């Protein structure tokens, strides 16, 4: 592969715990000496993309996340008033700042970063590339009903995946010629026919919408990696159940890496 063809922009999609599939994809891309020159992300894709943009690696995030046990994740859930949201999100905000981003701003990233959030008042996607990284990520991961809308200055935001589950557009706007998108909305079978609790219902509703939005026309400048997951709404926020999601990403990139490298040569 010619050196000039070994650079990509990486658009990382929303998908809660499915985000563990992103990690082996980034690791394999790096192993193949394909340079990630910019990254955009929605929701969990923003969380991981921001970490990569700051540190130029994803291994340490993986280590931190997988060393945590169920009880550690449960400690991050701070219940909110029922009429506002299930959790406040303050503990998660502190965790992200302490463990992942510190006081970093977008000026501190090693490569360009864009975080996608949704403005529910004006009903549009917003692509954040200035200010606090941890604030932008909090805006992008604020799943409606689970988190309250997140305020930055005088503006409210909710989960970026609501309108743009795989934020390709910011990278196209940067005139990046080759973009790899990771769409976490794929599934292998229908949701099981069983009763769902409140969290399951909220998540399932959101992800049904995102599944439809994530379908896009083919673009010769975009290579979509589309892992398929078994729908599991009750466990979408169980970040300690990561092994099968990680394996799905690992198997997918192993299968697709030859096609990806051939596409980069075009």
CSV table of C-alpha atoms in Angstrom, one decimal:
chain,number,residue,atom,x,y,z
A,1,UNK,CA,0.0,0.0,0.0
A,2,UNK,CA,1.3,3.4,-0.9
A,3,UNK,CA,2.1,5.6,2.1
A,4,UNK,CA,-0.1,8.4,0.8
A,5,UNK,CA,-3.1,6.0,0.8
A,6,UNK,CA,-2.7,5.0,4.4
A,7,UNK,CA,-4.6,7.8,6.1
A,8,UNK,CA,-8.3,7.8,7.0
A,9,UNK,CA,-10.9,9.8,8.9
A,10,UNK,CA,-12.7,7.6,11.5
A,11,UNK,CA,-16.4,8.1,12.2
A,12,UNK,CA,-17.5,6.1,15.3
A,13,UNK,CA,-21.1,5.4,15.9
A,14,UNK,CA,-23.5,5.3,18.9
A,15,UNK,CA,-24.4,2.0,20.6
A,16,UNK,CA,-23.8,2.0,24.4
A,17,UNK,CA,-22.0,-1.2,25.4
A,18,UNK,CA,-21.7,-2.2,21.8
A,19,UNK,CA,-18.9,0.4,21.7
A,20,UNK,CA,-16.5,-2.3,22.9
A,21,UNK,CA,-16.5,-3.5,19.3
A,22,UNK,CA,-14.8,-0.2,18.3
A,23,UNK,CA,-11.7,-1.1,20.3
A,24,UNK,CA,-10.3,-4.0,18.3
A,25,UNK,CA,-11.2,-2.2,15.1
A,26,UNK,CA,-9.0,0.8,16.1
A,27,UNK,CA,-6.2,-1.6,17.3
A,28,UNK,CA,-6.2,-3.5,14.0
A,29,UNK,CA,-6.2,-0.3,11.9
A,30,UNK,CA,-3.2,0.9,13.9
A,31,UNK,CA,-1.4,-2.5,13.6
A,32,UNK,CA,-1.8,-2.2,9.8
A,33,UNK,CA,-0.1,1.2,10.0
A,34,UNK,CA,-3.2,3.0,8.7
A,35,UNK,CA,-3.0,6.5,10.1
A,36,UNK,CA,-6.2,8.0,11.6
A,37,UNK,CA,-5.9,11.6,10.8
A,38,UNK,CA,-9.2,12.8,12.3
A,39,UNK,CA,-12.1,11.3,14.3
A,40,UNK,CA,-15.7,12.1,14.8
A,41,UNK,CA,-18.1,10.3,17.1
A,42,UNK,CA,-21.7,10.1,18.5
A,43,UNK,CA,-22.5,8.9,22.0
A,44,UNK,CA,-20.1,5.9,22.9
A,45,UNK,CA,-18.3,6.6,19.6
A,46,UNK,CA,-17.7,10.2,20.9
A,47,UNK,CA,-16.5,8.8,24.2
A,48,UNK,CA,-13.9,6.5,22.6
A,49,UNK,CA,-13.1,8.8,19.7
A,50,UNK,CA,-12.3,11.7,22.1
A,51,UNK,CA,-10.0,9.4,24.1
A,52,UNK,CA,-8.2,8.3,21.0
A,53,UNK,CA,-7.8,11.9,19.7
A,54,UNK,CA,-6.2,13.0,23.0
A,55,UNK,CA,-3.9,10.0,23.5
A,56,UNK,CA,-3.4,8.4,20.1
A,57,UNK,CA,-4.1,5.0,21.6
A,58,UNK,CA,-7.2,3.1,22.9
A,59,UNK,CA,-5.5,0.3,24.9
A,60,UNK,CA,-5.4,2.2,28.2
A,61,UNK,CA,-9.2,3.0,27.9
A,62,UNK,CA,-9.9,-0.6,27.4
A,63,UNK,CA,-7.8,-1.6,30.4
A,64,UNK,CA,-9.6,0.9,32.7
A,65,UNK,CA,-13.1,-0.1,31.4
A,66,UNK,CA,-12.6,-3.8,31.7
A,67,UNK,CA,-10.9,-3.8,35.1
A,68,UNK,CA,-14.1,-2.3,36.5
A,69,UNK,CA,-16.6,-4.7,38.0
A,70,UNK,CA,-20.4,-4.6,38.0
A,71,UNK,CA,-20.4,-2.9,41.4
A,72,UNK,CA,-18.0,-0.2,40.1
A,73,UNK,CA,-20.4,0.7,37.3
A,74,UNK,CA,-23.4,0.7,39.6
A,75,UNK,CA,-21.7,3.2,41.8
A,76,UNK,CA,-21.7,5.6,38.8
A,77,UNK,CA,-25.5,5.6,38.8
A,78,UNK,CA,-26.9,8.6,40.7
A,79,UNK,CA,-30.7,8.5,40.7
A,80,UNK,CA,-32.5,11.5,39.6
A,81,UNK,CA,-36.1,12.8,40.1
A,82,UNK,CA,-38.4,10.5,38.1
A,83,UNK,CA,-39.9,13.4,36.2
A,84,UNK,CA,-36.4,14.5,35.0
A,85,UNK,CA,-34.4,11.3,34.1
A,86,UNK,CA,-33.3,8.0,35.6
A,87,UNK,CA,-29.9,9.2,36.6
A,88,UNK,CA,-28.3,12.7,37.1
A,89,UNK,CA,-25.0,11.8,35.3
A,90,UNK,CA,-22.9,13.8,37.7
A,91,UNK,CA,-20.9,10.8,38.8
A,92,UNK,CA,-20.3,9.7,35.2
A,93,UNK,CA,-19.1,13.2,34.4
A,94,UNK,CA,-16.6,13.1,37.2
A,95,UNK,CA,-15.5,9.6,36.2
A,96,UNK,CA,-14.9,10.7,32.6
A,97,UNK,CA,-13.0,13.8,33.7
A,98,UNK,CA,-10.9,11.9,36.3
A,99,UNK,CA,-10.1,8.8,34.3
A,100,UNK,CA,-10.2,9.8,30.6
A,101,UNK,CA,-10.0,13.5,29.7
A,102,UNK,CA,-9.0,15.6,32.6
A,103,UNK,CA,-9.3,19.3,31.8
A,104,UNK,CA,-8.5,18.8,28.1
A,105,UNK,CA,-10.0,21.0,25.5
A,106,UNK,CA,-10.3,20.4,21.8
A,107,UNK,CA,-7.0,22.4,21.4
A,108,UNK,CA,-5.2,19.6,23.3
A,109,UNK,CA,-6.1,16.8,20.9
A,110,UNK,CA,-3.3,15.2,18.8
A,111,UNK,CA,-5.6,14.9,15.8
A,112,UNK,CA,-8.8,16.8,14.9
A,113,UNK,CA,-11.9,15.7,16.9
A,114,UNK,CA,-15.6,16.4,16.3
A,115,UNK,CA,-18.2,15.3,18.8
A,116,UNK,CA,-21.8,15.0,17.6
A,117,UNK,CA,-24.7,15.9,19.9
A,118,UNK,CA,-28.3,16.7,19.2
A,119,UNK,CA,-30.0,20.0,19.9
A,120,UNK,CA,-33.6,19.0,20.9
A,121,UNK,CA,-34.9,22.6,20.9
A,122,UNK,CA,-33.8,23.4,17.3
A,123,UNK,CA,-34.1,19.7,16.3
A,124,UNK,CA,-30.7,19.4,14.6
A,125,UNK,CA,-27.3,17.7,15.0
A,126,UNK,CA,-24.6,19.9,16.4
A,127,UNK,CA,-20.9,19.1,15.7
A,128,UNK,CA,-18.8,20.3,18.6
A,129,UNK,CA,-15.1,21.0,18.0
A,130,UNK,CA,-14.3,23.7,20.6
A,131,UNK,CA,-14.3,23.9,24.4
A,132,UNK,CA,-14.1,21.2,27.0
A,133,UNK,CA,-13.7,17.6,25.7
A,134,UNK,CA,-15.5,16.1,28.8
A,135,UNK,CA,-18.4,18.5,28.5
A,136,UNK,CA,-18.8,17.7,24.8
A,137,UNK,CA,-18.7,13.9,25.5
A,138,UNK,CA,-21.3,14.3,28.2
A,139,UNK,CA,-23.6,16.2,25.8
A,140,UNK,CA,-23.2,13.4,23.2
A,141,UNK,CA,-23.9,10.5,25.6
A,142,UNK,CA,-27.0,12.0,27.2
A,143,UNK,CA,-29.5,9.3,26.2
A,144,UNK,CA,-33.0,10.7,26.5
A,145,UNK,CA,-34.8,9.5,29.6
A,146,UNK,CA,-31.7,7.9,31.0
A,147,UNK,CA,-29.8,11.3,31.4
A,148,UNK,CA,-31.3,14.7,31.5
A,149,UNK,CA,-30.5,17.0,28.6
A,150,UNK,CA,-27.0,18.3,29.1
A,151,UNK,CA,-26.4,22.0,29.3
A,152,UNK,CA,-23.3,23.8,27.8
A,153,UNK,CA,-23.6,27.5,28.4
A,154,UNK,CA,-27.2,28.2,27.6
A,155,UNK,CA,-27.8,25.4,25.2
A,156,UNK,CA,-29.3,21.9,25.8
A,157,UNK,CA,-28.1,18.7,24.2
A,158,UNK,CA,-29.1,15.1,24.0
A,159,UNK,CA,-27.4,12.0,22.6
A,160,UNK,CA,-25.7,12.6,19.3
A,161,UNK,CA,-27.0,9.3,17.9
A,162,UNK,CA,-30.6,10.5,17.9
A,163,UNK,CA,-30.1,12.3,14.6
A,164,UNK,CA,-26.7,11.1,13.5
A,165,UNK,CA,-25.6,7.7,14.7
A,166,UNK,CA,-22.5,7.6,12.5
A,167,UNK,CA,-21.3,11.2,12.0
A,168,UNK,CA,-19.7,11.1,8.6
A,169,UNK,CA,-20.5,14.7,7.6
A,170,UNK,CA,-17.9,16.5,9.8
A,171,UNK,CA,-15.2,14.4,8.1
A,172,UNK,CA,-16.5,15.1,4.7
A,173,UNK,CA,-16.6,18.8,5.6
A,174,UNK,CA,-12.8,18.5,6.4
A,175,UNK,CA,-12.3,17.3,2.8
A,176,UNK,CA,-11.0,13.9,4.1
A,177,UNK,CA,-10.8,11.7,1.1
A,178,UNK,CA,-11.2,8.3,2.8
A,179,UNK,CA,-13.5,7.8,5.7
A,180,UNK,CA,-14.1,4.6,7.7
A,181,UNK,CA,-17.4,4.6,9.5
A,182,UNK,CA,-18.3,2.1,12.3
A,183,UNK,CA,-22.0,1.6,12.5
A,184,UNK,CA,-23.1,-0.2,15.7
A,185,UNK,CA,-26.8,-0.3,14.8
A,186,UNK,CA,-26.7,-3.6,13.0
A,187,UNK,CA,-28.5,-6.7,14.4
A,188,UNK,CA,-28.7,-10.4,13.6
A,189,UNK,CA,-32.3,-11.1,14.7
A,190,UNK,CA,-35.4,-9.4,15.9
A,191,UNK,CA,-35.9,-8.4,19.5
A,192,UNK,CA,-37.1,-11.2,21.7
A,193,UNK,CA,-40.9,-11.2,22.3
A,194,UNK,CA,-40.9,-10.6,26.0
A,195,UNK,CA,-41.8,-7.9,28.5
A,196,UNK,CA,-39.4,-5.0,28.9
A,197,UNK,CA,-38.8,-2.7,31.8
A,198,UNK,CA,-38.6,1.1,31.6
A,199,UNK,CA,-34.9,1.2,30.7
A,200,UNK,CA,-35.3,-1.5,28.1
A,201,UNK,CA,-38.2,0.3,26.6
A,202,UNK,CA,-36.4,3.7,26.5
A,203,UNK,CA,-33.3,2.1,24.9
A,204,UNK,CA,-35.1,-0.1,22.5
A,205,UNK,CA,-37.2,2.9,21.2
A,206,UNK,CA,-34.0,5.0,20.7
A,207,UNK,CA,-32.1,2.3,18.9
A,208,UNK,CA,-35.0,1.4,16.6
A,209,UNK,CA,-34.9,5.0,15.4
A,210,UNK,CA,-31.1,5.0,15.1
A,211,UNK,CA,-31.2,1.8,13.1
A,212,UNK,CA,-33.3,3.5,10.5
A,213,UNK,CA,-31.3,6.7,10.5
A,214,UNK,CA,-28.0,4.8,10.2
A,215,UNK,CA,-28.9,3.3,6.8
A,216,UNK,CA,-27.2,5.5,4.2
A,217,UNK,CA,-26.6,5.5,0.5
A,218,UNK,CA,-23.2,4.2,-0.7
A,219,UNK,CA,-20.4,6.7,-1.0
A,220,UNK,CA,-17.2,5.7,-2.7
A,221,UNK,CA,-15.3,7.8,-0.2
A,222,UNK,CA,-16.8,6.0,2.8
A,223,UNK,CA,-16.1,2.4,4.0
A,224,UNK,CA,-18.7,1.2,6.5
A,225,UNK,CA,-17.8,-1.4,9.1
A,226,UNK,CA,-21.2,-2.9,10.2
A,227,UNK,CA,-20.9,-5.3,13.0
A,228,UNK,CA,-24.1,-7.3,13.8
A,229,UNK,CA,-25.3,-7.7,17.3
A,230,UNK,CA,-28.1,-9.7,19.0
A,231,UNK,CA,-30.6,-7.1,20.3
A,232,UNK,CA,-30.4,-7.1,24.1
A,233,UNK,CA,-32.1,-3.9,25.4
A,234,UNK,CA,-32.0,-4.8,29.1
A,235,UNK,CA,-28.2,-5.0,28.9
A,236,UNK,CA,-27.3,-2.1,26.7
A,237,UNK,CA,-25.9,-0.1,29.6
A,238,UNK,CA,-24.2,-3.0,31.3
A,239,UNK,CA,-20.6,-2.0,30.5
A,240,UNK,CA,-19.2,-4.9,32.5
A,241,UNK,CA,-20.6,-7.3,29.9
A,242,UNK,CA,-18.1,-6.5,27.2
A,243,UNK,CA,-16.5,-9.7,26.0
A,244,UNK,CA,-19.0,-10.7,23.3
A,245,UNK,CA,-19.1,-7.2,21.8
A,246,UNK,CA,-15.4,-7.0,21.7
A,247,UNK,CA,-15.2,-10.4,20.0
A,248,UNK,CA,-17.7,-9.2,17.4
A,249,UNK,CA,-15.6,-6.2,16.5
A,250,UNK,CA,-12.4,-8.3,16.5
A,251,UNK,CA,-13.9,-10.9,14.1
A,252,UNK,CA,-15.4,-8.2,11.8
A,253,UNK,CA,-12.2,-6.3,11.3
A,254,UNK,CA,-10.2,-9.5,10.8
A,255,UNK,CA,-12.7,-10.4,8.0
A,256,UNK,CA,-12.8,-6.9,6.5
A,257,UNK,CA,-9.2,-5.7,6.7
A,258,UNK,CA,-8.2,-7.0,3.3
A,259,UNK,CA,-11.2,-5.3,1.7
A,260,UNK,CA,-10.4,-2.1,3.6
A,261,UNK,CA,-6.8,-2.0,2.5
A,262,UNK,CA,-7.8,-2.7,-1.2
A,263,UNK,CA,-10.4,0.2,-0.9
A,264,UNK,CA,-7.7,2.5,0.3
A,265,UNK,CA,-5.6,1.7,-2.8
A,266,UNK,CA,-8.4,2.9,-5.1
